[in-house]
Short mmCIF file of C-alpha atoms and ligand atoms in Angstrom, two decimals:
data_model
loop_
_atom_site.label_atom_id
_atom_site.label_comp_id
_atom_site.label_asym_id
_atom_site.label_seq_id
_atom_site.Cartn_x
_atom_site.Cartn_y
_atom_site.Cartn_z
CA MET A 1 -20.11 -50.75 10.47
CA SER A 2 -17.10 -51.38 12.71
CA ASP A 3 -15.44 -48.49 14.50
CA ASP A 4 -12.29 -49.07 12.44
CA ARG A 5 -14.21 -48.70 9.20
CA LYS A 6 -16.04 -45.63 10.51
CA ASN A 7 -12.73 -44.03 11.48
CA ALA A 8 -11.13 -44.87 8.11
CA ARG A 9 -14.12 -43.37 6.26
CA HIS A 10 -14.02 -40.25 8.40
CA LYS A 11 -10.30 -39.83 7.75
CA ALA A 12 -10.75 -40.21 3.99
CA SER A 13 -13.60 -37.70 3.93
CA MET A 14 -11.62 -35.19 6.01
CA GLU A 15 -8.60 -35.55 3.72
CA LYS A 16 -10.78 -34.86 0.69
CA GLN A 17 -12.28 -31.80 2.36
CA LYS A 18 -8.88 -30.50 3.39
CA ALA A 19 -7.58 -30.86 -0.17
CA LYS A 20 -10.54 -28.78 -1.44
CA VAL A 21 -10.03 -26.04 1.17
CA ASP A 22 -6.27 -25.97 0.54
CA ALA A 23 -6.90 -25.55 -3.19
CA ARG A 24 -9.24 -22.63 -2.52
CA ILE A 25 -6.77 -20.99 -0.14
CA GLU A 26 -4.15 -21.38 -2.86
CA GLU A 27 -6.48 -19.65 -5.37
CA ALA A 28 -7.02 -16.56 -3.18
CA SER A 29 -4.16 -14.35 -4.26
CA GLU A 30 -5.39 -10.82 -3.59
CA GLU A 31 -4.03 -9.14 -0.48
CA ARG A 32 -6.08 -6.11 0.59
CA GLY A 33 -8.47 -4.78 3.22
CA ILE A 34 -12.00 -6.13 3.28
CA ALA A 35 -15.33 -4.27 3.44
CA LEU A 36 -17.96 -6.12 5.45
CA LEU A 37 -21.63 -5.51 6.06
CA ILE A 38 -23.24 -7.30 8.99
CA THR A 39 -26.97 -6.89 8.62
CA GLY A 40 -30.28 -8.67 9.30
CA ASN A 41 -32.91 -8.72 12.02
CA GLY A 42 -31.19 -11.07 14.46
CA LYS A 43 -28.98 -10.20 17.40
CA GLY A 44 -25.23 -10.21 16.82
CA LYS A 45 -24.38 -7.47 14.33
CA SER A 46 -22.61 -4.96 16.56
CA SER A 47 -21.08 -7.68 18.70
CA SER A 48 -19.60 -9.21 15.53
CA GLY A 49 -18.11 -5.82 14.65
CA PHE A 50 -16.57 -5.47 18.11
CA GLY A 51 -15.28 -9.02 17.84
CA MET A 52 -13.25 -7.90 14.83
CA VAL A 53 -12.11 -4.82 16.75
CA MET A 54 -10.72 -7.15 19.41
CA ARG A 55 -9.00 -9.32 16.81
CA ALA A 56 -7.34 -6.32 15.18
CA LEU A 57 -6.23 -4.95 18.57
CA GLY A 58 -4.68 -8.32 19.31
CA TYR A 59 -2.26 -7.73 16.44
CA GLY A 60 -1.55 -4.17 17.54
CA GLN A 61 -3.48 -2.76 14.59
CA LYS A 62 -4.90 0.76 14.53
CA VAL A 63 -8.66 0.78 14.99
CA GLY A 64 -11.35 3.45 14.68
CA VAL A 65 -14.92 3.03 15.91
CA VAL A 66 -17.82 5.31 15.10
CA GLN A 67 -21.23 4.49 16.53
CA PHE A 68 -24.18 6.08 14.79
CA ILE A 69 -26.42 5.58 17.77
CA LYS A 70 -28.40 7.96 19.83
CA GLY A 71 -28.09 8.73 23.34
CA GLN A 72 -26.29 8.93 26.58
CA GLN A 73 -26.58 5.21 27.19
CA LEU A 74 -23.15 3.67 27.51
CA SER A 75 -22.32 0.26 26.14
CA GLY A 76 -19.84 -2.16 27.67
CA GLU A 77 -17.65 -1.96 24.59
CA GLU A 78 -17.48 1.81 24.80
CA ILE A 79 -16.61 1.73 28.52
CA TYR A 80 -13.92 -0.88 27.92
CA LEU A 81 -12.35 0.78 24.90
CA ARG A 82 -12.34 4.22 26.54
CA ASP A 83 -10.80 2.88 29.76
CA HIS A 84 -8.35 0.34 28.41
CA CYS A 85 -7.67 1.11 24.77
CA PRO A 86 -6.80 4.80 24.47
CA GLN A 87 -5.18 3.96 21.14
CA VAL A 88 -8.64 3.33 19.67
CA GLU A 89 -10.24 6.42 18.19
CA PHE A 90 -13.83 6.19 19.40
CA HIS A 91 -16.76 8.45 18.52
CA GLN A 92 -20.42 8.16 19.32
CA MET A 93 -23.18 10.21 17.77
CA GLY A 94 -24.68 10.53 21.23
CA THR A 95 -26.33 13.71 22.25
CA GLY A 96 -28.17 15.65 19.65
CA PHE A 97 -29.78 12.59 18.17
CA THR A 98 -33.37 12.25 19.20
CA TRP A 99 -35.40 9.51 17.52
CA ASN A 100 -38.42 10.30 19.65
CA THR A 101 -38.71 14.04 19.44
CA GLN A 102 -39.16 14.16 15.67
CA ASP A 103 -36.38 16.70 15.49
CA ARG A 104 -35.38 15.67 12.00
CA GLU A 105 -33.10 18.64 11.43
CA GLY A 106 -31.29 18.02 14.71
CA ASP A 107 -30.88 14.35 13.81
CA ILE A 108 -29.48 15.18 10.40
CA ALA A 109 -27.02 17.65 11.93
CA ALA A 110 -25.89 15.03 14.47
CA ALA A 111 -25.52 12.40 11.73
CA GLN A 112 -23.45 14.77 9.63
CA ARG A 113 -21.27 15.81 12.55
CA THR A 114 -20.58 12.15 13.26
CA TRP A 115 -19.93 11.34 9.59
CA ALA A 116 -17.42 14.21 9.54
CA LEU A 117 -15.46 12.22 12.16
CA ALA A 118 -15.77 8.92 10.31
CA LYS A 119 -14.82 10.16 6.85
CA PRO A 120 -11.22 11.12 7.71
CA MET A 121 -10.68 7.62 9.11
CA LEU A 122 -11.68 6.19 5.74
CA GLU A 123 -9.07 8.44 4.14
CA ASN A 124 -6.29 7.66 6.59
CA PRO A 125 -4.07 4.68 5.72
CA GLU A 126 -2.91 4.48 9.34
CA PHE A 127 -6.24 2.85 10.23
CA ASP A 128 -6.23 -0.91 9.69
CA LEU A 129 -9.86 -1.36 10.74
CA VAL A 130 -12.77 1.05 10.94
CA LEU A 131 -16.08 0.00 12.49
CA LEU A 132 -19.10 2.07 11.47
CA ASP A 133 -21.70 0.72 13.88
CA GLU A 134 -25.38 1.26 12.97
CA LEU A 135 -24.44 3.29 9.89
CA THR A 136 -27.18 1.68 7.78
CA TYR A 137 -29.94 3.66 9.51
CA MET A 138 -28.33 6.94 8.53
CA LEU A 139 -28.62 5.82 4.91
CA ALA A 140 -32.12 4.41 5.29
CA TYR A 141 -33.39 7.72 6.73
CA LYS A 142 -31.36 9.64 4.14
CA TYR A 143 -29.62 11.54 6.92
CA LEU A 144 -26.35 11.03 5.04
CA PRO A 145 -25.83 11.10 1.28
CA GLU A 146 -25.56 7.47 0.20
CA GLU A 147 -23.26 8.17 -2.77
CA GLU A 148 -20.78 9.99 -0.55
CA VAL A 149 -20.70 7.21 2.04
CA ILE A 150 -20.33 4.52 -0.62
CA ALA A 151 -17.59 6.48 -2.41
CA ALA A 152 -15.70 6.89 0.87
CA ILE A 153 -15.88 3.12 1.49
CA ARG A 154 -14.87 2.32 -2.09
CA ASN A 155 -11.96 4.79 -2.13
CA ARG A 156 -10.55 3.97 1.29
CA PRO A 157 -6.87 2.96 1.61
CA VAL A 158 -6.25 -0.38 0.00
CA GLU A 159 -5.02 -2.09 3.19
CA GLN A 160 -7.88 -0.80 5.34
CA SER A 161 -10.82 -2.97 6.36
CA VAL A 162 -14.20 -1.50 7.19
CA VAL A 163 -17.14 -3.06 9.00
CA VAL A 164 -20.63 -1.59 8.68
CA THR A 165 -23.44 -2.87 10.89
CA GLY A 166 -27.17 -2.33 11.04
CA ARG A 167 -30.39 -3.60 9.54
CA GLY A 168 -31.12 -2.99 5.89
CA GLY A 169 -28.33 -1.23 4.09
CA GLY A 170 -29.66 -1.31 0.55
CA SER A 171 -28.30 -2.85 -2.61
CA ALA A 172 -25.88 -0.03 -3.48
CA LEU A 173 -24.12 -0.48 -0.13
CA GLN A 174 -24.15 -4.26 -0.53
CA ASP A 175 -22.53 -3.89 -3.96
CA VAL A 176 -19.49 -2.08 -2.58
CA MET A 177 -18.97 -4.60 0.23
CA ASP A 178 -16.82 -7.71 -0.17
CA THR A 179 -18.58 -9.70 2.53
CA VAL A 180 -22.26 -9.36 3.43
CA SER A 181 -23.68 -11.43 6.26
CA GLU A 182 -27.29 -11.45 7.33
CA VAL A 183 -27.91 -12.38 10.96
CA LYS A 184 -31.24 -14.19 11.05
CA ASP A 185 -33.66 -13.71 13.93
CA VAL A 186 -34.62 -17.25 14.84
CA LYS A 187 -35.53 -16.50 18.45
CA HIS A 188 -34.84 -13.60 20.80
CA ALA A 189 -35.00 -13.64 24.60
CA PHE A 190 -36.75 -10.26 24.58
CA ARG A 191 -39.85 -11.80 23.04
CA ALA A 192 -40.04 -14.25 25.96
CA GLY A 193 -40.10 -11.26 28.30
CA ILE A 194 -36.44 -11.52 29.35
CA LYS A 195 -34.85 -8.15 30.03
CA ALA A 196 -31.84 -6.91 28.06
CA ARG A 197 -28.79 -8.13 29.94
CA LYS A 198 -25.71 -6.14 30.90
CA GLY A 199 -22.66 -7.68 29.21
CA VAL A 200 -24.82 -9.52 26.69
CA ASP A 201 -27.09 -6.93 25.13
CA PHE A 202 -25.35 -3.68 26.05
P1 ATP B 1 -25.77 -6.75 19.46
O1 ATP B 1 -25.28 -5.36 19.77
O2 ATP B 1 -26.22 -7.44 20.69
O3 ATP B 1 -24.82 -7.51 18.61
P2 ATP B 1 -27.31 -6.08 17.14
O4 ATP B 1 -26.27 -5.08 16.82
O5 ATP B 1 -27.44 -7.24 16.21
O6 ATP B 1 -27.12 -6.59 18.63
P3 ATP B 1 -29.28 -3.96 17.19
O7 ATP B 1 -30.38 -3.87 16.21
O8 ATP B 1 -28.15 -2.99 17.07
O9 ATP B 1 -28.76 -5.47 17.19
O10 ATP B 1 -29.92 -3.88 18.62
C1 ATP B 1 -29.19 -3.84 19.78
C2 ATP B 1 -30.02 -4.31 20.96
O11 ATP B 1 -31.26 -4.83 20.56
C3 ATP B 1 -29.36 -5.44 21.74
O12 ATP B 1 -29.72 -5.25 23.07
C4 ATP B 1 -30.01 -6.68 21.21
O13 ATP B 1 -30.07 -7.78 22.10
C5 ATP B 1 -31.39 -6.20 20.88
N1 ATP B 1 -31.92 -6.96 19.73
C6 ATP B 1 -31.24 -7.31 18.64
N2 ATP B 1 -32.02 -8.04 17.80
C7 ATP B 1 -33.21 -8.15 18.41
C8 ATP B 1 -34.44 -8.80 18.08
N3 ATP B 1 -34.58 -9.48 16.95
N4 ATP B 1 -35.48 -8.69 18.96
C9 ATP B 1 -35.32 -8.00 20.10
N5 ATP B 1 -34.20 -7.36 20.46
C10 ATP B 1 -33.15 -7.45 19.64
MG1 MG B 2 -26.19 -3.08 16.68
#
């Protein structure tokens, strides 16, 4: 086939595709916040959540971040947001959560303390975007009451978007979300013996 014919075919196919997409964009008429779950075993869940945080901040939107993760270990995103984005309300479960010491009661108390910071965000229409990083584990371990968390997501202000990350998440959580993406683990550097990398993994 000549280049001219190839180009003409390509153009025709692109025009067809564009018409389809335009029609679908036309059909979407509802204007409201979106609830997203980013789950799966592959790498990229939290970084996707923080990608949306950056997008929202770009438009001057109000953002809240709550990380349901253990520990004193700092992440690059936390350091950056604390240093450069004082307008972001940032909480981390941090101390008190001890996966290794089997202190179940202490873990539950830490989870509930952290949820008590997240819940008001989901009730506050000033927040455009709320990221609940690693929340799924709190549900999987039953450290937080699933019905309460789901109700808070469902009843949040209509213009507010919420992003939940973490493996699993369960069908009840999936039901309340508008968008559910599963990040698939095809290959991970860690399994080839490559150490977690500053700026990439944490
Ligand atoms: P990231 O924060 O990099 O987007 P994530 O949120 O998808 O990762 P988590 O389960 O929260 O994944 O784990 C965070 C850390 O574990 C990161 O250092 C990440 O590189 C690493 N990790 C994620 N998935 C895997 C995997 N399949 N095998 C090994 N390590 C992984
Ligand atoms: Mg994560």
